[in-house]
Coordinates of C-alpha atoms in Angstrom, one line a residue:
Chain R
M16 CA -22.6 45.7 -58.5
K17 CA -21.6 49.0 -57.3
I18 CA -21.4 49.9 -53.6
P19 CA -21.5 53.5 -52.6
P20 CA -18.2 54.5 -51.0
H21 CA -19.7 55.6 -47.7
E22 CA -21.3 52.1 -47.3
L23 CA -18.1 50.5 -48.2
A24 CA -16.3 52.6 -45.6
K25 CA -18.9 51.6 -43.0
A26 CA -18.6 47.9 -43.8
L27 CA -14.9 48.2 -43.6
A28 CA -15.1 49.9 -40.2
D29 CA -17.5 47.3 -38.9
A30 CA -15.3 44.5 -40.1
T31 CA -12.3 46.1 -38.5
A32 CA -14.2 46.6 -35.2
H33 CA -15.4 43.0 -35.4
A34 CA -11.9 41.8 -36.1
A35 CA -10.6 43.8 -33.2
G36 CA -13.3 42.3 -31.0
L37 CA -12.3 38.9 -32.1
S38 CA -8.7 39.4 -31.5
R39 CA -9.5 40.9 -28.1
E40 CA -11.6 37.8 -27.3
N41 CA -8.8 35.7 -28.7
A42 CA -6.2 37.4 -26.4
E43 CA -8.6 37.0 -23.5
L44 CA -9.0 33.3 -24.2
Q45 CA -5.2 32.9 -24.6
S46 CA -4.6 34.5 -21.2
V47 CA -7.3 32.5 -19.6
L48 CA -5.8 29.3 -21.0
G49 CA -2.3 30.5 -20.2
A50 CA -3.2 31.0 -16.5
M51 CA -4.4 27.4 -16.2
R52 CA -2.4 24.9 -14.3
E53 CA -4.0 22.1 -16.4
A54 CA -2.7 21.5 -19.9
V55 CA -5.2 22.2 -22.6
V56 CA -5.0 20.9 -26.2
A57 CA -7.6 21.5 -28.8
V58 CA -7.8 19.4 -31.9
G59 CA -9.7 19.7 -35.1
P60 CA -11.8 17.0 -36.8
D61 CA -8.6 15.8 -38.6
E62 CA -6.9 15.2 -35.2
R63 CA -4.6 18.1 -35.9
I64 CA -3.8 20.4 -33.0
T65 CA -5.5 23.8 -33.3
R66 CA -4.5 25.4 -30.0
V67 CA -2.5 24.5 -26.9
N68 CA -1.9 26.5 -23.7
A69 CA 1.4 27.1 -22.0
A70 CA 1.0 24.2 -19.6
A71 CA 0.7 21.8 -22.5
A72 CA 3.8 22.8 -24.3
P73 CA 6.3 20.8 -22.1
L74 CA 4.1 17.7 -22.4
L75 CA 4.2 17.9 -26.2
G76 CA 7.9 18.6 -26.1
M77 CA 7.6 21.8 -28.2
T78 CA 6.4 25.4 -28.1
A79 CA 2.7 26.2 -28.4
D80 CA 3.3 27.8 -31.8
S81 CA 5.1 24.9 -33.3
A82 CA 2.5 22.4 -32.0
R83 CA -0.2 24.0 -34.0
G84 CA -1.1 22.0 -37.2
R85 CA 0.6 18.9 -36.1
L86 CA -1.2 15.6 -35.7
L87 CA -2.0 14.9 -32.0
G88 CA -0.5 11.4 -32.3
E89 CA 2.8 12.8 -33.6
S90 CA 3.2 15.0 -30.5
L91 CA 1.7 12.9 -27.7
R92 CA 1.5 9.3 -28.4
H93 CA -0.6 7.4 -25.9
P94 CA -3.6 5.1 -26.4
V95 CA -5.6 6.9 -23.7
I96 CA -5.3 10.4 -25.1
T97 CA -6.0 9.0 -28.6
R98 CA -9.1 7.3 -27.4
V99 CA -10.3 10.3 -25.4
A100 CA -9.6 12.7 -28.4
R101 CA -11.6 10.4 -30.8
A102 CA -14.5 10.2 -28.3
G103 CA -14.5 14.0 -28.2
L104 CA -14.5 14.3 -31.9
S105 CA -17.4 11.9 -32.2
G106 CA -19.4 14.1 -29.8
K107 CA -18.9 12.2 -26.6
V108 CA -17.2 13.1 -23.3
D109 CA -14.6 10.6 -22.2
E110 CA -11.8 10.5 -19.7
G111 CA -8.9 8.3 -18.6
E112 CA -5.5 8.2 -16.9
M113 CA -2.2 7.9 -18.6
E114 CA 1.4 7.7 -17.6
I115 CA 3.9 9.7 -19.6
F116 CA 7.4 10.8 -19.4
V117 CA 8.0 14.5 -19.5
P118 CA 11.2 16.6 -19.1
A119 CA 11.9 16.9 -15.3
K120 CA 11.3 20.4 -13.9
N121 CA 14.3 20.4 -11.7
A122 CA 16.7 18.6 -14.1
S123 CA 20.3 19.4 -13.4
P124 CA 22.0 21.8 -15.8
G125 CA 24.0 19.1 -17.4
G126 CA 21.3 16.4 -17.6
S127 CA 18.9 18.2 -19.9
S128 CA 17.5 14.9 -21.1
A129 CA 16.3 13.8 -17.6
L130 CA 12.7 12.6 -17.8
A131 CA 10.1 12.3 -15.0
R132 CA 7.3 9.9 -14.9
R133 CA 4.0 11.7 -14.5
L134 CA 0.4 10.5 -14.2
F135 CA -2.2 12.6 -16.0
Q136 CA -6.0 12.5 -15.9
V137 CA -7.2 13.3 -19.4
R138 CA -10.7 14.5 -20.2
G139 CA -12.0 15.1 -23.7
T140 CA -15.0 17.3 -24.5
P141 CA -16.5 17.8 -27.9
M142 CA -16.7 21.3 -29.4
P143 CA -20.1 22.4 -30.7
G144 CA -21.0 21.2 -34.1
R145 CA -18.3 18.5 -34.3
T146 CA -15.7 21.2 -35.1
G147 CA -13.2 19.6 -32.8
A148 CA -12.4 18.4 -29.3
V149 CA -10.8 20.0 -26.2
L150 CA -8.5 17.8 -24.1
V151 CA -7.7 18.8 -20.6
L152 CA -4.8 17.1 -18.9
H153 CA -4.6 17.3 -15.1
D154 CA -1.5 16.2 -13.4
V155 CA -2.4 13.7 -10.6
T156 CA 1.0 12.3 -9.9
Q157 CA 1.2 13.8 -6.4
L158 CA -2.4 12.9 -5.6
R159 CA -1.8 9.3 -6.5
R160 CA 1.5 9.2 -4.6
L161 CA -0.3 10.6 -1.5
E162 CA -3.0 8.0 -1.8
V163 CA -0.3 5.3 -1.8
V164 CA 1.3 6.8 1.2
R165 CA -2.0 6.9 3.0
Q166 CA -2.9 3.3 2.1
D167 CA 0.5 2.1 3.1
F168 CA 0.2 3.9 6.4
V169 CA -3.1 2.3 7.2
A170 CA -1.9 -1.2 6.2
N171 CA 1.4 -0.8 8.1
A172 CA -0.1 0.7 11.2
S173 CA -2.7 -2.1 11.5
H174 CA 0.0 -4.6 10.9
E175 CA 2.4 -3.1 13.5
I176 CA -0.3 -2.8 16.1
K177 CA -2.3 -5.9 15.5
T178 CA 0.7 -8.2 15.4
P179 CA 1.6 -7.7 19.1
V180 CA -2.1 -7.7 20.0
A181 CA -2.5 -11.0 18.2
A182 CA 0.4 -12.5 20.1
I183 CA -0.8 -11.2 23.5
Q184 CA -4.4 -12.3 22.9
G185 CA -3.2 -15.7 21.7
V186 CA -0.9 -16.3 24.7
V187 CA -3.6 -15.1 27.2
E188 CA -6.1 -17.5 25.7
T189 CA -3.6 -20.3 25.7
L190 CA -2.6 -19.8 29.3
A191 CA -6.2 -19.6 30.4
D192 CA -7.1 -22.8 28.6
A193 CA -4.2 -24.9 29.7
P194 CA -3.9 -24.9 33.5
E195 CA -1.8 -28.1 33.4
M196 CA 0.8 -26.6 31.0
N197 CA 4.4 -27.5 31.9
E198 CA 6.8 -25.0 33.4
T199 CA 9.0 -24.6 30.3
D200 CA 6.1 -23.8 28.0
R201 CA 4.6 -21.5 30.5
A202 CA 7.9 -19.6 30.9
R203 CA 8.2 -19.3 27.1
F204 CA 4.7 -17.9 26.8
M205 CA 5.3 -15.4 29.7
D206 CA 8.4 -14.2 27.8
I207 CA 6.3 -13.6 24.7
L208 CA 3.7 -11.7 26.8
T209 CA 6.4 -9.5 28.3
R210 CA 8.1 -8.8 25.0
Q211 CA 5.0 -8.0 23.0
T212 CA 3.4 -5.9 25.7
S213 CA 6.5 -3.7 25.9
R214 CA 6.6 -3.5 22.1
L215 CA 2.9 -2.4 22.0
S216 CA 3.5 0.2 24.7
K217 CA 6.5 1.6 22.9
I218 CA 4.4 2.0 19.7
I219 CA 1.6 3.7 21.6
E220 CA 4.1 6.0 23.3
D221 CA 5.6 7.0 20.0
L222 CA 2.2 7.6 18.4
L223 CA 1.2 9.8 21.4
T224 CA 4.5 11.7 21.0
L225 CA 3.8 12.3 17.3
S226 CA 0.3 13.5 18.0
R227 CA 1.6 15.8 20.8
I228 CA 4.1 17.4 18.4
E229 CA 1.4 17.7 15.7
R230 CA -0.9 19.5 18.0
G231 CA 1.5 22.4 17.6
L232 CA 4.6 23.0 19.6
A233 CA 5.5 25.5 16.9
V234 CA 3.0 28.0 18.2
D235 CA 4.6 27.9 21.6
L236 CA 8.1 28.2 20.4
A237 CA 8.1 31.9 21.1
G238 CA 8.0 31.1 24.8
F239 CA 11.4 29.3 24.7
S240 CA 14.5 31.3 25.2
P241 CA 17.6 30.6 23.1
E242 CA 19.1 27.3 24.2
P243 CA 22.8 26.4 23.5
L244 CA 22.8 23.3 21.4
A245 CA 26.1 21.7 22.5
P246 CA 24.7 20.6 26.0
I247 CA 21.7 19.1 24.3
G248 CA 24.0 17.1 22.0
S249 CA 26.0 16.0 25.0
A250 CA 22.9 14.9 26.8
A251 CA 21.8 12.8 23.8
V252 CA 25.3 11.1 23.6
E253 CA 25.0 10.4 27.3
A254 CA 21.6 8.8 26.9
C255 CA 22.9 6.6 24.1
A256 CA 26.1 5.6 25.8
P257 CA 24.9 2.2 27.2
R258 CA 23.7 1.1 23.7
A259 CA 26.8 2.4 22.1
N260 CA 29.1 0.6 24.5
A261 CA 27.1 -2.7 24.1
A262 CA 27.5 -2.5 20.4
K263 CA 31.1 -1.3 20.7
V264 CA 30.3 1.8 18.7
L265 CA 32.3 5.0 19.2
I266 CA 30.4 8.2 19.0
E267 CA 32.6 11.0 17.8
A268 CA 31.1 14.3 18.8
D269 CA 32.1 17.6 17.2
F270 CA 30.0 20.5 18.5
D271 CA 30.1 24.3 17.7
A272 CA 29.9 25.5 21.3
G273 CA 28.6 29.0 20.3
L274 CA 25.3 27.8 18.7
A275 CA 22.0 28.6 20.4
L276 CA 18.5 28.9 19.3
P277 CA 15.0 29.0 20.8
C278 CA 13.8 25.4 21.1
D279 CA 12.3 22.8 23.3
P280 CA 15.6 21.1 24.5
S281 CA 13.9 17.9 25.6
M282 CA 12.3 17.5 22.1
I283 CA 15.6 18.2 20.3
E284 CA 17.4 15.7 22.6
R285 CA 14.7 13.1 21.8
A286 CA 15.2 13.7 18.0
L287 CA 19.0 13.3 18.4
V288 CA 18.7 10.2 20.5
N289 CA 16.5 8.7 17.8
L290 CA 19.1 9.4 15.1
L291 CA 22.0 8.2 17.3
E292 CA 20.2 5.0 18.2
N293 CA 19.5 4.3 14.5
A294 CA 23.1 5.0 13.6
I295 CA 24.3 2.6 16.4
K296 CA 21.8 -0.1 15.2
Y297 CA 22.6 0.1 11.5
G298 CA 26.1 1.4 11.6
G299 CA 27.5 -2.1 12.2
S300 CA 29.2 -3.4 15.3
G301 CA 32.6 -2.0 16.2
G302 CA 32.0 1.0 14.0
R303 CA 31.8 4.6 14.7
V304 CA 29.2 7.3 14.5
A305 CA 30.1 10.9 13.6
F306 CA 27.9 13.4 15.4
R307 CA 28.3 17.1 14.5
I308 CA 26.5 20.3 15.4
A309 CA 27.6 23.2 13.2
R310 CA 26.5 26.4 11.7
E311 CA 25.8 26.4 8.0
N312 CA 24.7 29.7 6.5
N313 CA 21.8 30.8 8.6
Q314 CA 21.1 27.3 9.9
A315 CA 22.1 25.1 12.7
V316 CA 22.8 21.7 11.3
L317 CA 22.7 18.7 13.6
E318 CA 24.2 15.8 11.7
V319 CA 24.5 12.1 12.6
R320 CA 26.5 9.9 10.3
D321 CA 27.1 6.2 10.3
F322 CA 29.4 4.1 8.2
G323 CA 27.2 1.0 7.9
A324 CA 25.5 -0.7 5.0
G325 CA 23.6 2.4 3.9
I326 CA 20.1 2.7 2.5
S327 CA 19.2 2.1 -1.1
S328 CA 17.9 5.1 -3.0
E329 CA 14.4 3.8 -3.5
H330 CA 13.7 4.0 0.2
L331 CA 15.2 7.5 0.8
P332 CA 12.1 9.6 -0.3
R333 CA 9.9 7.6 2.1
I334 CA 12.1 6.9 5.0
F335 CA 10.6 9.6 7.3
E336 CA 7.0 8.2 6.8
R337 CA 5.3 6.7 9.8
F338 CA 5.8 2.9 9.9
Y339 CA 7.8 2.9 6.8
R340 CA 10.5 0.2 7.1
T341 CA 13.3 -0.5 4.7
D342 CA 13.8 -4.0 6.1
K343 CA 10.8 -5.0 8.2
A344 CA 12.3 -8.2 9.7
R345 CA 15.6 -6.6 10.7
S346 CA 14.3 -3.3 12.1
R347 CA 11.6 -5.1 14.2
E348 CA 14.3 -7.5 15.5
Q349 CA 16.2 -4.4 16.6
G350 CA 13.2 -3.3 18.6
G351 CA 12.2 -0.3 16.5
T352 CA 8.6 0.9 16.4
G353 CA 8.9 2.2 12.8
L354 CA 8.1 5.7 14.1
G355 CA 11.5 7.0 15.2
L356 CA 12.4 8.9 12.1
S357 CA 8.9 10.2 11.7
I358 CA 9.2 11.7 15.2
V359 CA 12.6 13.3 14.2
K360 CA 10.9 14.9 11.2
H361 CA 8.0 16.2 13.2
I362 CA 10.3 17.7 15.9
A363 CA 12.4 19.4 13.2
E364 CA 9.3 20.8 11.5
S365 CA 7.7 22.0 14.7
H366 CA 10.8 24.1 15.2
G367 CA 10.5 25.6 11.8
G368 CA 13.2 23.3 10.4
R369 CA 13.5 20.3 8.2
V370 CA 15.3 16.9 8.0
S371 CA 17.4 15.5 5.2
V372 CA 19.1 12.2 4.5
E373 CA 21.9 11.2 2.2
S374 CA 23.0 7.6 1.7
S375 CA 24.2 5.1 -0.8
P376 CA 24.5 1.4 -0.3
G377 CA 27.8 0.4 1.4
A378 CA 28.7 4.0 2.2
G379 CA 26.6 4.6 5.4
A380 CA 23.9 7.1 5.9
T381 CA 23.9 10.8 7.0
F382 CA 20.8 12.2 8.7
R383 CA 20.6 16.0 9.3
I384 CA 18.3 18.2 11.2
H385 CA 18.3 21.8 9.8
L386 CA 17.1 24.4 12.2
P387 CA 16.8 28.1 11.3
L388 CA 18.9 30.3 13.5
A389 CA 17.2 33.4 14.9
P390 CA 17.9 36.5 12.8
P391 CA 20.6 38.8 14.4
P392 CA 19.1 41.1 17.1
A393 CA 19.6 44.1 14.9
A394 CA 17.1 42.8 12.4
L395 CA 14.4 42.5 15.1
P396 CA 11.9 45.3 15.3
A397 CA 12.4 47.4 18.3
Chain I
M5 CA -0.2 -37.1 9.8
P6 CA -1.0 -33.7 8.2
R7 CA 1.9 -31.4 8.1
I8 CA 1.4 -27.6 8.2
L9 CA 3.9 -25.0 7.0
I10 CA 3.8 -21.7 8.9
I11 CA 5.2 -18.7 7.1
E12 CA 5.2 -15.8 9.5
D13 CA 8.0 -13.3 10.2
E14 CA 7.0 -12.7 13.8
A15 CA 8.8 -15.3 15.8
D16 CA 6.4 -15.2 18.8
L17 CA 3.4 -15.7 16.6
R18 CA 5.1 -18.6 14.8
E19 CA 5.8 -20.3 18.1
L20 CA 2.3 -19.7 19.4
V21 CA 0.6 -21.1 16.3
A22 CA 3.0 -24.1 16.1
W23 CA 2.4 -24.9 19.8
H24 CA -1.4 -25.1 19.2
L25 CA -1.1 -27.1 16.0
T26 CA 1.2 -29.6 17.6
K27 CA -1.2 -29.9 20.5
E28 CA -4.0 -30.8 18.0
G29 CA -1.8 -33.5 16.5
F30 CA -0.3 -31.7 13.5
E31 CA 3.3 -31.7 12.5
T32 CA 4.6 -28.2 11.8
A33 CA 7.5 -26.6 9.9
S34 CA 8.2 -22.9 10.1
A35 CA 9.7 -20.2 7.8
A36 CA 10.4 -16.6 8.7
S37 CA 10.2 -15.2 5.3
G38 CA 8.2 -15.6 2.1
E39 CA 11.3 -16.7 0.1
E40 CA 12.3 -19.3 2.7
G41 CA 8.7 -20.6 2.9
L42 CA 8.4 -20.9 -0.8
T43 CA 11.6 -22.8 -1.1
L44 CA 10.6 -25.2 1.6
A45 CA 7.1 -25.8 0.1
V46 CA 8.5 -26.5 -3.3
R47 CA 11.3 -28.7 -2.1
E48 CA 9.0 -30.8 0.0
A49 CA 6.5 -31.2 -2.8
E50 CA 9.3 -32.2 -5.2
A51 CA 10.5 -34.8 -2.7
G52 CA 7.0 -36.3 -2.7
R53 CA 6.0 -35.2 0.8
P54 CA 4.0 -32.1 0.2
F55 CA 2.6 -30.0 3.1
S56 CA -1.1 -30.5 3.8
L57 CA -1.6 -26.8 4.4
V58 CA 0.3 -23.5 4.4
L59 CA -0.5 -20.8 7.0
L60 CA 0.7 -17.7 5.3
D61 CA 1.1 -14.2 6.8
W62 CA 0.3 -11.4 4.3
M63 CA 2.7 -8.7 5.5
L64 CA 6.1 -10.3 5.1
P65 CA 9.4 -8.5 4.6
K66 CA 10.4 -8.3 0.9
M67 CA 8.3 -10.9 -0.8
S68 CA 4.7 -10.5 0.4
G69 CA 2.2 -13.3 1.3
I70 CA 0.2 -12.4 -1.8
E71 CA 3.3 -13.0 -4.0
V72 CA 4.1 -16.2 -2.2
C73 CA 0.5 -17.4 -2.8
K74 CA 0.6 -16.5 -6.5
T75 CA 3.9 -18.2 -7.0
L76 CA 2.7 -21.4 -5.2
R77 CA -0.3 -21.4 -7.6
Q78 CA 1.8 -21.0 -10.7
N79 CA 4.1 -23.9 -9.8
A80 CA 2.5 -27.2 -10.9
K81 CA 4.0 -29.0 -7.9
T82 CA 2.4 -26.7 -5.4
A83 CA -0.7 -25.4 -7.3
A84 CA -3.1 -27.5 -5.3
L85 CA -1.5 -26.8 -1.9
P86 CA -4.2 -25.3 0.4
V87 CA -3.3 -21.8 1.7
L88 CA -4.8 -20.1 4.8
M89 CA -3.9 -16.4 4.9
L90 CA -3.2 -14.5 8.1
T91 CA -3.8 -10.8 7.7
A92 CA -4.0 -7.7 9.7
R93 CA -5.6 -6.0 6.8
G94 CA -9.2 -6.5 7.5
E95 CA -10.5 -4.4 4.6
E96 CA -12.8 -6.1 2.1
T97 CA -10.7 -5.2 -0.9
D98 CA -7.7 -6.7 0.7
I99 CA -9.5 -9.9 1.4
V100 CA -10.7 -10.1 -2.2
R101 CA -7.1 -9.6 -3.3
G102 CA -6.0 -12.5 -1.1
L103 CA -8.6 -14.8 -2.3
E104 CA -7.9 -13.9 -5.9
A105 CA -4.3 -14.6 -5.4
G106 CA -5.4 -18.2 -4.7
A107 CA -5.8 -18.3 -0.9
D108 CA -8.4 -20.9 0.3
D109 CA -9.5 -18.9 3.3
Y110 CA -8.3 -16.1 5.6
V111 CA -8.1 -15.3 9.3
T112 CA -7.8 -11.7 10.4
K113 CA -5.3 -10.6 13.1
P114 CA -5.7 -10.6 16.0
F115 CA -7.1 -14.1 16.1
S116 CA -7.9 -16.7 18.6
P117 CA -5.5 -19.7 18.3
K118 CA -8.4 -22.1 18.8
V119 CA -10.3 -20.4 15.9
L120 CA -7.2 -20.5 13.8
V121 CA -6.8 -24.3 14.4
A122 CA -10.5 -24.8 13.6
R123 CA -10.2 -22.9 10.4
A124 CA -7.1 -24.8 9.4
Q125 CA -9.0 -28.1 10.0
A126 CA -11.9 -26.8 7.9
V127 CA -9.6 -25.9 5.0
L128 CA -8.0 -29.4 5.2
R129 CA -11.4 -31.1 5.2
R130 CA -12.7 -29.3 2.2
T131 CA -9.6 -29.5 0.1
Q132 CA -9.6 -33.3 0.1
P133 CA -9.4 -34.3 -3.6
V134 CA -12.9 -34.7 -5.0
D135 CA -14.1 -37.0 -7.7
A136 CA -15.2 -34.5 -10.4
E137 CA -18.0 -36.8 -11.6
A138 CA -19.4 -38.0 -8.3
P139 CA -22.7 -36.4 -7.0
I140 CA -22.1 -33.7 -4.4
R141 CA -24.4 -33.4 -1.4
A142 CA -24.8 -30.5 1.0
G143 CA -27.7 -30.6 3.4
K144 CA -30.8 -31.3 1.3
I145 CA -29.2 -30.3 -1.9
T146 CA -27.7 -32.8 -4.4
L147 CA -25.8 -31.9 -7.5
D148 CA -25.0 -34.7 -10.0
P149 CA -22.4 -33.4 -12.5
A150 CA -22.5 -36.5 -14.7
R151 CA -26.3 -36.2 -15.2
H152 CA -26.4 -32.3 -15.0
E153 CA -29.1 -32.6 -12.4
V154 CA -29.9 -30.8 -9.1
T155 CA -32.4 -31.8 -6.5
A156 CA -33.5 -30.0 -3.4
A157 CA -35.1 -32.3 -0.8
G158 CA -35.6 -34.8 -3.5
L159 CA -37.4 -32.4 -5.9
S160 CA -35.8 -31.6 -9.2
V161 CA -34.6 -28.1 -9.8
T162 CA -34.1 -26.7 -13.3
L163 CA -31.0 -24.5 -13.5
T164 CA -29.4 -22.6 -16.4
S165 CA -25.9 -23.7 -17.4
G166 CA -24.5 -20.7 -15.6
E167 CA -26.5 -21.2 -12.4
F168 CA -25.5 -24.9 -12.4
K169 CA -21.8 -24.1 -12.6
F170 CA -22.1 -21.4 -9.9
L171 CA -23.8 -23.8 -7.5
R172 CA -21.3 -26.6 -8.4
L173 CA -18.4 -24.2 -7.6
L174 CA -19.9 -23.4 -4.2
L175 CA -20.7 -27.0 -3.4
T176 CA -17.2 -28.3 -4.2
R177 CA -15.8 -26.4 -1.2
P178 CA -18.4 -25.7 1.4
G179 CA -17.6 -22.6 3.4
R180 CA -14.9 -21.3 1.1
V181 CA -15.6 -17.7 -0.1
Y182 CA -15.4 -17.1 -3.8
T183 CA -15.0 -13.6 -5.2
R184 CA -17.2 -12.4 -8.0
T185 CA -14.2 -12.5 -10.4
Q186 CA -13.6 -16.2 -9.4
I187 CA -17.3 -17.0 -10.0
I188 CA -17.2 -15.3 -13.4
G189 CA -14.2 -17.4 -14.3
A190 CA -16.0 -20.6 -13.3
V191 CA -19.3 -19.9 -15.1
H192 CA -18.1 -18.1 -18.1
D193 CA -19.0 -20.1 -21.2
G194 CA -17.1 -18.0 -23.7
F195 CA -20.2 -16.4 -25.2
A196 CA -22.2 -14.2 -22.9
A197 CA -20.4 -11.4 -21.1
V198 CA -20.6 -12.0 -17.3
T199 CA -20.4 -9.0 -15.1
D200 CA -20.3 -8.6 -11.3
R201 CA -23.9 -7.6 -11.4
S202 CA -24.9 -10.7 -13.4
V203 CA -23.2 -12.8 -10.7
D204 CA -25.5 -11.1 -8.1
A205 CA -28.5 -11.7 -10.4
M206 CA -27.5 -15.3 -10.7
A207 CA -27.3 -15.7 -7.0
V208 CA -30.8 -14.3 -6.6
Q209 CA -32.2 -16.7 -9.2
L210 CA -30.4 -19.7 -7.6
R211 CA -31.9 -18.8 -4.2
R212 CA -35.3 -18.5 -5.7
K213 CA -35.1 -21.8 -7.5
L214 CA -33.8 -23.6 -4.5
G215 CA -36.8 -22.4 -2.6
A216 CA -36.7 -23.2 1.1
H217 CA -33.0 -24.3 0.7
G218 CA -32.0 -21.1 -1.0
D219 CA -30.3 -19.7 2.0
V220 CA -27.3 -22.0 1.5
V221 CA -26.1 -19.5 -1.1
E222 CA -24.6 -17.0 1.4
T223 CA -23.5 -13.5 0.5
V224 CA -20.2 -12.4 2.1
R225 CA -20.5 -8.6 2.1
G226 CA -18.0 -6.8 -0.1
V227 CA -16.2 -10.1 -0.9
G228 CA -18.4 -12.6 -2.8
Y229 CA -20.4 -15.8 -2.1
R230 CA -20.0 -19.1 -0.3
L231 CA -22.0 -22.2 0.6
K232 CA -23.2 -21.9 4.1
A233 CA -21.4 -24.7 5.8

């Protein structure tokens, strides 16, 4: 069969235009996929990977190009993703959650092999005509973590509040029902009442403090003039002196007298008192507490360090949460409400700063409040 | 004299509860942590003088009440030890978790000491060892395990094998709440799949067949079922 040259040329031009269109569509698709936060993996009917986006590459442990053509099970082995992929290939939508280990994002330079545990929600959707399946992986690690924090908070808060209420209610009922109770028992019950009432009122006071700070001191901060930090530090030491003396703990203060920044001095003092009280409680009797206020780069660092038993690493990421306790029995015995560190964190954040903690078992703990120092006057707009 | 073990980390609550139980004629022993309580319960059981009941707080430092309960259940020496959970977690899912860990009953904080004592006595009453073959009576209902017969006010009631097992479970411990999962465990015959929904359907059938006495099968919202005591 003979095709006239002009028709051949036209067919060729059409095909080229079509190909150009396709490659433009392809490029568009690539950039849409590339912009996605979710990982996308497409597989063919033989379970071989046909396409992955940039977010998927680290999960597969290889570049997008080298993943193409490999069996899904070779690159990402997990029963959930296999199940979801097969459902997609047989024309069904399926989803599930799986836990996998992926290279940590902020791995230290030397530790390139560091892996982080992540939780992914996987959803598989069939492609038209059973030509394959698309798997979308959504990272829900943070979401699930926050759910745990919230559930723990609700459970801990109800425990912390209902326990004193239970004791108070029980004692009141007991006293009302037993008018002939002997003096010794009566005195013991009155003790319980006094102790639990004061505990409940401390918790309520701390919760109110937290909600006051949350309502936004940060907005009003502009109204405060620069306050020197050293006198605030001295006031905190003063406030903690009776406790420190009782526990035979020496507070060694080392303040940079020149540091000042706009802040609510009573709030900062409160935060420092909380940190000092903790250090006195957990630093061990007869010990010492190092209390430093210093400039570091463009920050004021308020640091309280004890030399006690320290805190094991599993607690450190959660220690500033409300009602989080590393040792419930011990901290309650010490009269804590479980809110002290959370208040410190909120005060620091309401001043545009942050908190940090460093500790290892046996080596004590160091708590720091980092507050941004005001930019030098020259940098301020006239 | 029944002896009750109180596992509660809050000293004041421990003292308060012990005072009331002593006043009602119980002997008490106390433990401030799950580990301590567990050791005491096992040691006393091994020495041939097991506790009659454990009052167990859920939120304990380190080992939780749930873990203590599960561990007691796994140990042959303490598997039958009645457990009454004390919990500040009033959510239904929490209560289901407690019951499924093997608790016989639960009391939510804050509680009235009088009510707590009454609940403890109820648990003690219904956890008396029962003769597996003896007919069980509750109100107008009689269930005879040996003859596989149920009568309501003297009239014979025809039940399926699943419904029979369901009713028997409730009758053995009047007032004790069973979760759907526990009911499935009791009625499952190894063939038909039993789901939460089919437990609910079975309860509806049971009530219908028991006619005027059907209301003894009581729904505990979000938790499960119990025999109205």
